[in-house]
XYZ file of C-alpha atoms in Angstrom:
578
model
C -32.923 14.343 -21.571
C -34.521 12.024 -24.090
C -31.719 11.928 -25.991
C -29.031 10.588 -23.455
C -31.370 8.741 -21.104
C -33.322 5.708 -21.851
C -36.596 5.618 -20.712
C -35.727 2.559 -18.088
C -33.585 5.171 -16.454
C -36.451 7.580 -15.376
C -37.017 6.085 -12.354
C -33.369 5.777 -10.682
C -32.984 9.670 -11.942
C -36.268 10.419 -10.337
C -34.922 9.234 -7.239
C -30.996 10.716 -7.507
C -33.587 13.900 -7.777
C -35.403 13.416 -4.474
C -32.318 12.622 -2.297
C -30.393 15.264 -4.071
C -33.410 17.651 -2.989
C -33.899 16.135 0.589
C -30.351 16.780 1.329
C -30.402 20.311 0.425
C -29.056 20.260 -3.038
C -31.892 21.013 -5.274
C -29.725 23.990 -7.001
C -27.415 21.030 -8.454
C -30.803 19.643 -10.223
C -30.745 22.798 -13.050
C -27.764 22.081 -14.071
C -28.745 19.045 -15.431
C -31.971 19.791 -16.311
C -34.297 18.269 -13.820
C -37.459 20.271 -12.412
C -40.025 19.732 -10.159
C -42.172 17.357 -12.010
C -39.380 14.882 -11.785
C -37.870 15.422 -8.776
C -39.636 15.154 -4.730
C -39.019 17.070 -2.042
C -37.866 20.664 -1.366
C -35.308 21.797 -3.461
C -34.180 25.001 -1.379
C -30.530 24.557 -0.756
C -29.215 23.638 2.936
C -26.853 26.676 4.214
C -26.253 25.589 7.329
C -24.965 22.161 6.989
C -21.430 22.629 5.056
C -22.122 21.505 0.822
C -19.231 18.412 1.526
C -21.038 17.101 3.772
C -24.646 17.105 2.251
C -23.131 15.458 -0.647
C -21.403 12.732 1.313
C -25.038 12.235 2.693
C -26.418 12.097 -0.339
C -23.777 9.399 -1.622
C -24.872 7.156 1.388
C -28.456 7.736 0.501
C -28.178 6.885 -3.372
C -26.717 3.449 -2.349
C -23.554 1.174 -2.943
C -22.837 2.055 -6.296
C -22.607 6.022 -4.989
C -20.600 4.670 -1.557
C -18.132 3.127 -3.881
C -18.053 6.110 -6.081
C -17.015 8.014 -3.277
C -14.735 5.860 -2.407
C -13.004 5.637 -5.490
C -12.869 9.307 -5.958
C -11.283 9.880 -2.101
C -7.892 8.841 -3.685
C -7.663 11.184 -6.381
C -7.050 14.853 -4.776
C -6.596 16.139 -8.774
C -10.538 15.440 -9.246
C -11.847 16.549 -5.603
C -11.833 19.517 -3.954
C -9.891 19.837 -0.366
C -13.179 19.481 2.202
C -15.275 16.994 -0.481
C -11.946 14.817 -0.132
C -11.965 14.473 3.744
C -15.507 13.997 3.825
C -15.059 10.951 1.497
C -12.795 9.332 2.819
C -15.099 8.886 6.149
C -17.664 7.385 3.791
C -17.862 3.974 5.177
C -19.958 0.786 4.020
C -23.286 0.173 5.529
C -24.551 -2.046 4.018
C -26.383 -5.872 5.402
C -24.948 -8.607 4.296
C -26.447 -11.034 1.822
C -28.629 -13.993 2.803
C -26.309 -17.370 2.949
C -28.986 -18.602 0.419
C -27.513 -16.041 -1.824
C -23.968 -16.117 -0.665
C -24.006 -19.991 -1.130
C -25.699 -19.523 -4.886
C -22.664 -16.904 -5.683
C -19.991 -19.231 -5.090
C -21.362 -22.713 -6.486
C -21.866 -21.056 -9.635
C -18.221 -19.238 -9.865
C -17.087 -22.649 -8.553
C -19.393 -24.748 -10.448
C -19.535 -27.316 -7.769
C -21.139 -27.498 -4.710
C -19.977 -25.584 -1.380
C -19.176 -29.163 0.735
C -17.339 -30.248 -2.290
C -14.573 -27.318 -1.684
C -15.327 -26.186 1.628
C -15.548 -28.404 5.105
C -16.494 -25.350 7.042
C -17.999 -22.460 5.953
C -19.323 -20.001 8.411
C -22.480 -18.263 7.718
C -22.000 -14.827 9.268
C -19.449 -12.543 7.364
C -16.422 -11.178 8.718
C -17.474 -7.684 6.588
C -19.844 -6.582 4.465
C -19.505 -3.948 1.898
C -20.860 -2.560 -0.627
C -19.503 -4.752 -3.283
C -18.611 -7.839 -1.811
C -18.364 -9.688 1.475
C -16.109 -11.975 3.664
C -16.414 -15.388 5.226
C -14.377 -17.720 7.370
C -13.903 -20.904 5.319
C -11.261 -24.126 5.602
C -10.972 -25.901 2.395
C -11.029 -29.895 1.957
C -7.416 -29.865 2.492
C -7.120 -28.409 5.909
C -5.555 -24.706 4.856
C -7.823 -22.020 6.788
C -8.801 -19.283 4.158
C -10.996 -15.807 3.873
C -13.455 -16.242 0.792
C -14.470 -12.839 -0.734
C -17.305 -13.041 -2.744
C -19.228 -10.346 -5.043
C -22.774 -9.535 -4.035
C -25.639 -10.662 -5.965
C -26.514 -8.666 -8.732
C -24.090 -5.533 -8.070
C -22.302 -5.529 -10.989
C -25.693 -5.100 -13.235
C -26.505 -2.286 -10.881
C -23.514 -0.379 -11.027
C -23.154 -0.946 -15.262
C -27.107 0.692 -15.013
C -25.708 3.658 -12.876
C -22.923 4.124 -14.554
C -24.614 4.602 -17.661
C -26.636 7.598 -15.897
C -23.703 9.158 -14.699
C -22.405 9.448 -18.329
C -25.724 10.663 -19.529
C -25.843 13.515 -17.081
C -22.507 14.327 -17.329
C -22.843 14.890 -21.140
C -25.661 16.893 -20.700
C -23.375 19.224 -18.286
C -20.486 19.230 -20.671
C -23.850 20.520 -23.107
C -24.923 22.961 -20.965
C -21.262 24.423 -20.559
C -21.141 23.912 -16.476
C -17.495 23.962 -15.665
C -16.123 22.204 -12.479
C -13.640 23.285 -10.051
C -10.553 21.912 -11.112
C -8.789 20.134 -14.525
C -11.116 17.270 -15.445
C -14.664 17.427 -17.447
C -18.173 15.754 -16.045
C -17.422 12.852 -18.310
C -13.709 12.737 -17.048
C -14.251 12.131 -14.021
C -17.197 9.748 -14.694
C -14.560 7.874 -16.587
C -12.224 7.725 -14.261
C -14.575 6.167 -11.851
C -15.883 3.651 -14.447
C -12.150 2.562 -15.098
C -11.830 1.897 -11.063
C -14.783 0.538 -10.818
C -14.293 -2.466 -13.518
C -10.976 -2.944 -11.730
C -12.926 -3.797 -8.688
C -15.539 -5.646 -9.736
C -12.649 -8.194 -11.458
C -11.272 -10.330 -8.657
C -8.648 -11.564 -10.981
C -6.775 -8.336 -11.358
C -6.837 -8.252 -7.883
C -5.349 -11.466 -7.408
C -3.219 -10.797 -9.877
C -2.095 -7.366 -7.470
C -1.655 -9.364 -4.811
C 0.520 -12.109 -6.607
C 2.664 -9.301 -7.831
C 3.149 -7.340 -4.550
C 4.045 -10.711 -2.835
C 6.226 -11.595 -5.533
C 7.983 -8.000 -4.604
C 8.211 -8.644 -1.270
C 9.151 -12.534 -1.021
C 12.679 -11.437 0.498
C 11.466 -9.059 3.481
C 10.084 -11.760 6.296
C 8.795 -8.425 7.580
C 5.800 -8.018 5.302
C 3.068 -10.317 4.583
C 0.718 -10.725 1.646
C -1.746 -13.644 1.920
C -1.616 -16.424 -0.890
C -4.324 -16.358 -3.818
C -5.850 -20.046 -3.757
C -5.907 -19.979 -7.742
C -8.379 -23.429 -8.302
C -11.098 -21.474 -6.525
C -10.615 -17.615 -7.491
C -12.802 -16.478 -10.236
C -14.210 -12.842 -11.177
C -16.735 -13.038 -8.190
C -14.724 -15.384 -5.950
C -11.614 -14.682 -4.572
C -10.006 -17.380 -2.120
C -7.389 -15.904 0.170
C -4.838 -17.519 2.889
C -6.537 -16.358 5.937
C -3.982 -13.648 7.641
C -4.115 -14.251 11.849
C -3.745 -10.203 13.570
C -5.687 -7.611 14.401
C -6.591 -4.451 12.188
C -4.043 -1.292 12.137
C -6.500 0.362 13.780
C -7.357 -1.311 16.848
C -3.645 -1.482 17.330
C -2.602 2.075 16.808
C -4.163 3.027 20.487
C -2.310 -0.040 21.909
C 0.859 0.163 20.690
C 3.451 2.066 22.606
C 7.409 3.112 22.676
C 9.690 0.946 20.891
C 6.591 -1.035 19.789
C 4.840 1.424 17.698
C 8.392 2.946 16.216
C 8.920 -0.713 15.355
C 5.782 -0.708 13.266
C 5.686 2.742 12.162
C 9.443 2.204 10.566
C 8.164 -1.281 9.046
C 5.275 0.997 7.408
C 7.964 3.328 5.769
C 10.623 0.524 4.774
C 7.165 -1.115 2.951
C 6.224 2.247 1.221
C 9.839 3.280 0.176
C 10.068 -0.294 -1.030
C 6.949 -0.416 -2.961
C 7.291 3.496 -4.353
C 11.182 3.785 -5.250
C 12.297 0.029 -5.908
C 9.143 -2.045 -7.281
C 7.631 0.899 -8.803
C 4.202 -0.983 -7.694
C 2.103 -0.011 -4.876
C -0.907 -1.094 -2.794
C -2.849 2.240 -3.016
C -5.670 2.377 -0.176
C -3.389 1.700 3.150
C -5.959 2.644 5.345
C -5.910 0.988 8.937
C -8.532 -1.262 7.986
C -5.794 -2.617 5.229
C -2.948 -3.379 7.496
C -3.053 -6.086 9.512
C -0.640 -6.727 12.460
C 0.152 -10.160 12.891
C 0.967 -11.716 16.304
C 4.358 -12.240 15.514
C 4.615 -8.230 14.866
C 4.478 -8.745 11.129
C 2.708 -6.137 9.015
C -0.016 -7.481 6.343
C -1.486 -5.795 3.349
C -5.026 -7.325 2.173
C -7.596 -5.842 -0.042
C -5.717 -5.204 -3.222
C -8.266 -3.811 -5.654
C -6.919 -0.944 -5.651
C -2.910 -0.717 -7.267
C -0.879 1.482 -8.517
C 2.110 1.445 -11.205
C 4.814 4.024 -11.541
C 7.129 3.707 -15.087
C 10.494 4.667 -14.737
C 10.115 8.183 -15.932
C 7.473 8.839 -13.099
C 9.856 6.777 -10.411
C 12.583 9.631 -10.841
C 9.938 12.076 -11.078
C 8.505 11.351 -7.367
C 12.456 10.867 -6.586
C 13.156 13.854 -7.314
C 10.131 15.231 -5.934
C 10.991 13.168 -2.737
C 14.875 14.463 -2.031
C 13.715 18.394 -2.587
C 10.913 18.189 -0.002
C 13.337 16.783 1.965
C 16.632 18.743 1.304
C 14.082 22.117 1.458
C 15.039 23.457 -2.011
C 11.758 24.576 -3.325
C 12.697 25.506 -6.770
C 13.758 21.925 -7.722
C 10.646 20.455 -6.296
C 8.608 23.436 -8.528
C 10.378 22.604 -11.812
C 9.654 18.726 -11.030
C 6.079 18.993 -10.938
C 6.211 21.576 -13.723
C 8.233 19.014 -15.780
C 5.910 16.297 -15.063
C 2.890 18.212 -15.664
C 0.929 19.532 -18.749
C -0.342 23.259 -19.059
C -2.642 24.348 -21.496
C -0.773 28.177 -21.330
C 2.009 29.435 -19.659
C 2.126 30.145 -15.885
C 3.783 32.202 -13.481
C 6.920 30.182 -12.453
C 8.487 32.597 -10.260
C 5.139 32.643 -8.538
C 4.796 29.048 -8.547
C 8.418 28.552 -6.917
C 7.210 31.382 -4.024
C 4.190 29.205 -3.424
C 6.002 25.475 -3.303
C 8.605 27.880 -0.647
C 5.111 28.996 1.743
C 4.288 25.204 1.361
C 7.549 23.809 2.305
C 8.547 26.025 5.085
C 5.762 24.506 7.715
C 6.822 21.133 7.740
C 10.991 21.840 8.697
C 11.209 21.432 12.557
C 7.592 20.795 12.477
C 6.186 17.196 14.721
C 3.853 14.977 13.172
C 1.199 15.312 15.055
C 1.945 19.286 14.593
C 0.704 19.277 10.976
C -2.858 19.973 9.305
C -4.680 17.179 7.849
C -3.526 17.845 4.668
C -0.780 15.560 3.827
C 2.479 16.755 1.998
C 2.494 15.193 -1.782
C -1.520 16.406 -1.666
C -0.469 19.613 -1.086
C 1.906 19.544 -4.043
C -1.301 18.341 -6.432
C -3.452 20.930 -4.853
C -0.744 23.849 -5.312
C 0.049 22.289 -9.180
C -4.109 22.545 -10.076
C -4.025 26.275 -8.496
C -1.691 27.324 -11.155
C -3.401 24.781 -13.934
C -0.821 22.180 -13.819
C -2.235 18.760 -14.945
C -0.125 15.852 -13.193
C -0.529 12.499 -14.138
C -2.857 10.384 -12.736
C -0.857 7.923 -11.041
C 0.940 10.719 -9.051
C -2.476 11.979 -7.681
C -3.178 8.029 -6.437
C -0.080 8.231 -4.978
C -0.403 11.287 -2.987
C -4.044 9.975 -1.787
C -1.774 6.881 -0.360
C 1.018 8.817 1.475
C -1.337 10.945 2.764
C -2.752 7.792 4.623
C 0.695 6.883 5.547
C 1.289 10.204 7.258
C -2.274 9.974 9.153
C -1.114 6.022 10.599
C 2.659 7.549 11.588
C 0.888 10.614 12.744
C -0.840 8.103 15.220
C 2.112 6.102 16.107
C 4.939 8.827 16.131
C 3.549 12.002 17.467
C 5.910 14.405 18.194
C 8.283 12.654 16.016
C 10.284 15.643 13.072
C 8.880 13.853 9.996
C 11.579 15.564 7.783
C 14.261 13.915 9.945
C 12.265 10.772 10.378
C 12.508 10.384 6.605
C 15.989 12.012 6.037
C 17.291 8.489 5.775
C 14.981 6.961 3.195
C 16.362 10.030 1.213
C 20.002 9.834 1.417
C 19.601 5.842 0.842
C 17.297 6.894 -1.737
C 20.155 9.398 -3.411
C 22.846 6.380 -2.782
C 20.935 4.192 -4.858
C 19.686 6.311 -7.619
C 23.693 7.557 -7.913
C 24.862 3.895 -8.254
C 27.152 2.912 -10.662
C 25.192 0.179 -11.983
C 22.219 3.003 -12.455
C 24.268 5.415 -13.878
C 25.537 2.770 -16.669
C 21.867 1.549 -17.113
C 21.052 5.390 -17.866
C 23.930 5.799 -19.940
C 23.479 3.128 -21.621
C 19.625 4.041 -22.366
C 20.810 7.756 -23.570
C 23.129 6.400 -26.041
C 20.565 3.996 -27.823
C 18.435 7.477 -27.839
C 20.966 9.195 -28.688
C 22.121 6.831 -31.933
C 19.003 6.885 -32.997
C 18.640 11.102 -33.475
C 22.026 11.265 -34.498
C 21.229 8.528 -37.348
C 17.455 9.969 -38.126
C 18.875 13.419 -38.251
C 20.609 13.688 -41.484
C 17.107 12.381 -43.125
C 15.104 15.351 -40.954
C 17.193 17.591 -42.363
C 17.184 16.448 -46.022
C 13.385 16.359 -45.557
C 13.397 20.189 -44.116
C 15.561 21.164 -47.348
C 13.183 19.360 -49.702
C 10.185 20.945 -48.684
C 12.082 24.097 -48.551
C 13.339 23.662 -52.110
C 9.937 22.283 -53.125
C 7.911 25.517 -51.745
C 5.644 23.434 -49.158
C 7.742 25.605 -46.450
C 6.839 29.357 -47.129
C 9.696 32.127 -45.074
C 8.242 35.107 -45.232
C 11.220 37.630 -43.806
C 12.464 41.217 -44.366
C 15.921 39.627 -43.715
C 18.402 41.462 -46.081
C 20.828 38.322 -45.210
C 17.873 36.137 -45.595
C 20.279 34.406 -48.620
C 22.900 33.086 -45.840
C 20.027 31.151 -43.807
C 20.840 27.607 -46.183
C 24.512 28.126 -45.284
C 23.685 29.422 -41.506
C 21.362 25.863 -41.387
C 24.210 23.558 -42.675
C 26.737 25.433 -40.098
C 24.028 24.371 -37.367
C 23.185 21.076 -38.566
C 26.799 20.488 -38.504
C 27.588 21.754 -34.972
C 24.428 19.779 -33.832
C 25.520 16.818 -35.148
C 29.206 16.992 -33.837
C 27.633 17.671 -30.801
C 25.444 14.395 -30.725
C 28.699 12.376 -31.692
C 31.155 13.801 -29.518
C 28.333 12.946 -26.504
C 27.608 9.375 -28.220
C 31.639 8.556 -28.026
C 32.251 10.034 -24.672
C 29.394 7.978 -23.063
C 30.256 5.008 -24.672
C 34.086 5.440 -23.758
C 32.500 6.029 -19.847
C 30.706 3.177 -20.253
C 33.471 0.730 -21.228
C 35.571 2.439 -18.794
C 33.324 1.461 -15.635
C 33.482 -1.864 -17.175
C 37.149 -2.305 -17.078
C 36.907 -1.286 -13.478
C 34.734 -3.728 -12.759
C 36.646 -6.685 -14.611
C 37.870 -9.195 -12.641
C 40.109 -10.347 -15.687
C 43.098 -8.800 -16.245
C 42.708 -9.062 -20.276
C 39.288 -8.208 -19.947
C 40.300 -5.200 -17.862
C 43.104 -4.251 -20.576
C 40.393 -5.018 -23.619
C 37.634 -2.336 -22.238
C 40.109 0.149 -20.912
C 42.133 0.667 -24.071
C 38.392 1.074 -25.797
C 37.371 3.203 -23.344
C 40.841 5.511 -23.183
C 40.828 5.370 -27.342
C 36.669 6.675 -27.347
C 37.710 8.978 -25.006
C 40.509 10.595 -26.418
C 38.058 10.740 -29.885
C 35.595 12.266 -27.893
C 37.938 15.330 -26.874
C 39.218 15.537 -30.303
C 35.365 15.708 -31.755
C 34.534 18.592 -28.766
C 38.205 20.020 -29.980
C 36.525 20.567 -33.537
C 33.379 21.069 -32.745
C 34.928 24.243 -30.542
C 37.227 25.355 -33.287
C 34.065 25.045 -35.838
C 32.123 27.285 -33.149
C 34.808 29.818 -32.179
C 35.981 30.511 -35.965
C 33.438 29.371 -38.204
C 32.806 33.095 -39.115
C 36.261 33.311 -40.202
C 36.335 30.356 -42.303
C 33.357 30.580 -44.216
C 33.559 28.437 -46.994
C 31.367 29.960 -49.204
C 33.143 33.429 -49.107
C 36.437 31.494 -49.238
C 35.459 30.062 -52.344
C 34.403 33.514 -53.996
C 37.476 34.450 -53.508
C 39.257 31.733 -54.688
C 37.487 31.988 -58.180
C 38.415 35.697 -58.021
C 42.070 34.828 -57.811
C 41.961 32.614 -60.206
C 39.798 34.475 -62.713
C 42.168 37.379 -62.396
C 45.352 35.215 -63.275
C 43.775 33.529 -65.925
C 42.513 36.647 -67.439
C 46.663 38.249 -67.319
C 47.775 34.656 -69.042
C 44.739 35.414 -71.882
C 46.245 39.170 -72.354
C 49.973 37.941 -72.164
């Protein structure tokens, strides 16, 4: 242990020991190498208290730094076990708030000026307390009410210190060869946690979330994401628009009939917006998150937590989306398998069965019918069974539609949720079939596509170089092993009339949407005789490349050539003996 920990660590590992041991955990101490002399307490292992829970327990007892761990960690189903999951997301902040001494000498030095300078009210008791940072009440010289979040005193050297321990001890596990449940490493998942974590301790980047999400959502009146005071947000500070409303969660047992389906479709419109169409999403919706507004407005706050979806990933969850929906398990299998990375091949068959099991419970099934487990967490669960890595950002996501289901769950029981969402999916289908999307893809495959078809001629030179120059060895009991150079060009040939014909008859689809759309009648004339004349080359290129295909063997050009040397040779040898 010398060698990873520093010797200022010893005493914040000798007490991770002692709560580790009080809470019936003492067997995890061995794998990391600690013994009795440094840790307290009993070691022998609790059996009657389920192991989830004595490690939530233990979280709470090793302080804010482990609270937010667990926190952090409740949103990524691809690190945690099933039962450590749901017993992390009940881990909750306890923590006192700070003295105002301290809360007042946090914000004058972010601010650099005095608290009456920027503030003419500031209330003294917090609205919440947490384990990173709190919330006050405050109205600002110029009359706007607003919620000041500020970062408690000294948490960010804390957590850096912990951190730090975390990596040391998971090293020493990757050294002692313990392997996890699951895909990710000891130091994996420490990183993944110390990547969150620096996100959270920078109020910027979540101002910056919260900018962007509003920025998204500036045309639905529906949705509301409070304004980031910029002149008084910092990286410890951060000065929000106060939002008037109670918490999702005291609403969700008030809220009846028309009410609650009012808010409960208002929570889907927001998700479908934020998943399919911004490709940006607010990733811990929990009911302390949403705010209802008098008006019957739904509001996001807390956005240190985000999550981004590329394009790529978009039509991966799309696709993902419209099978669960339209019940065809093997399309929602090969998604995940497409998206995913193995480290060996699996049983696909198997893994289509499985994804069928999965799917069958939730068709005519009510929400308030269903286990716990949510849908897309299933999906990650069922891909790590069979060693399928997704990407990150599709675990987050699950975590957040999982808390989706649990608020409609709440408001809609008894409600089908597979015909509750039927219509996100066809509008979904509508828009991802659109004729302006299917030219943008288009588009996008013929720049890829011009690109291979112009590197390929230099691949292939390169391939016959290093074949001429011997740094590619064949070794083959082929007797036609002679034909392969001619086989290759035949190929390369084929391939490359393939990847033209395709360029052309994209391009001529392409300029033939465009004439459609013209609202000139030259303009119209211009891109429909390009389109009809790239057509008509593309059918001509497939004509060859068909002809090349079907009779290539017939018309090999090499024999043909023997044999026209033998004619030849034969007449010219009569003319000599004439």
């Amino acid at each position: 242990m010398a060698k990873t920990l520093q010797v200022q660590d010893i005493p914040r590992v000798n007490q991770m020991a002692a709560v580790l041991a009080k809470n019936g955990l003492g067997h995890l101490l061995h794998l990391v190498g600690l013994t009795s002399p440094l840790s307290a307490g009993d070691t022998k292992e609790d059996s009657t208290t389920p192991f989830a829970r004595r490690l939530r327990q233990a979280m709470i007892d090793l302080g804010p730094t482990y609270v937010k761990m667990g926190q952090v960690l409740s949103v990524r189903p691809d690190i945690l076990p099933q039962d450590v999951l749901i017993e992390f997301q009940t881990l909750q902040d306890n923590v006192p708030p700070m003295p105002f001494s301290d809360v007042k000498d946090v914000v004058e030095s972010e601010l650099r000026l005095s608290l009456e300078e920027v503030f003419t009210e500031f209330e003294e008791h917090c609205l919440g307390s947490a384990s990173i940072a709190q919330v006050h009440r405050a109205r600002l010289v110029d009359g706007r009410e607003v919620a000041v979040k500020l970062q408690r005193k000294g948490i960010e050297r804390t957590i850096r210190s912990d951190t730090h321990i975390l990596y040391s001890l998971a090293q020493i596990l990757e050294h002692n060869h313990i392997i996890l449940p699951g895909l990710y490493t000891p130091t994996a998942i420490i990183r993944e946690f110390d990547i969150a974590i620096r996100q959270e301790l920078d109020f910027v980047y979540e101002a910056k979330n919260a900018e962007r999400l509003a920025q998204h959502f500036n045309d639905n009146p529906d949705i509301i994401i409070p304004g980031v005071i910029h002149p008084w947000s910092t990286r410890r500070v951060l000065v929000l628009d106060r939002i008037l409303g109670k918490p999702l969660k005291e609403m969700i047992g008030i809220l009846k009939g028309e009410e609650a389906n009012r808010l409960a479709h208002q929570i889907m419109e927001a998700t479908y917006q934020q998943v399919f169409e911004f490709g940006f999403f607010h990733a811990d919706p929990h009911p302390g998150n949403l705010f209802v507004t008098p008006e019957g407005k739904l509001a996001y706050l807390d956005f240190g937590i985000a999550g981004t979806l590329s394009r790529a990933m978009q039509d991966t969850i799309t696709a993902a989306f419209t099978a669960m929906v339209f019940r065809d398990a093997e399309a929602l299998a090969m998604t995940v398998y497409r998206a995913g990375g193995t480290q060996g091949r699996i049983d696909l068959r198997e893994f289509i069965d499985e994804t069928e099991r999965m799917m069958m419970k939730y068709y005519g099934a009510s929400l308030d019918d269903l286990a716990e487990t949510a849908t897309l967490i299933e999906v990650v669960q069922l891909s790590m069974r069979f060693r399928i890595n997704l990407p990150s950002e599709f675990a987050v996501l699950a975590r957040t539609m999982a808390l989706i289901e649990g608020e409609l769950r709440q408001l809609l029981p008894g409600s089908n949720i597979v015909e509750e969402v039927k219509p996100y999916a066809k509008r979904l289908m509508t828009r991802r079939f659109s004729p302006e999307r299917v030219a943008h893809d288009v588009a996008r495959m013929m720049v890829v596509a011009q690109g291979q078809l112009r590197d390929l001629p230099t691949q292939f030179n390169q391939v016959l170089m290093d074949l001429e120059g011997g740094e590619i060895t064949l070794i083959t009991k082929d007797p036609d092993a002679a034909k392969m150079r001619e086989e290759i060009r035949a190929a390369v040939l084929r391939l490359s009339l393939a990847a033209l014909a395709s360029t052309v008859s994209l391009g001529s689809t392409i300029f033939i949407v465009m004439a459609v759309w013209s609202t000139s009648i030259w303009a119209m004339l211009f891109f429909g005789l390009i389109g009809i004349s790239a057509m008509a080359m593309g059918i001509f290129l497939f004509g060859a490349l068909g002809i090349h295909v079907l009779f290539a063997g017939l018309f090999n050009l090499r024999v043909w050539r023997s044999r026209l040397f033998s004619v030849l040779y034969f007449f010219s040898w009569r003319r000599d003996r004439d």
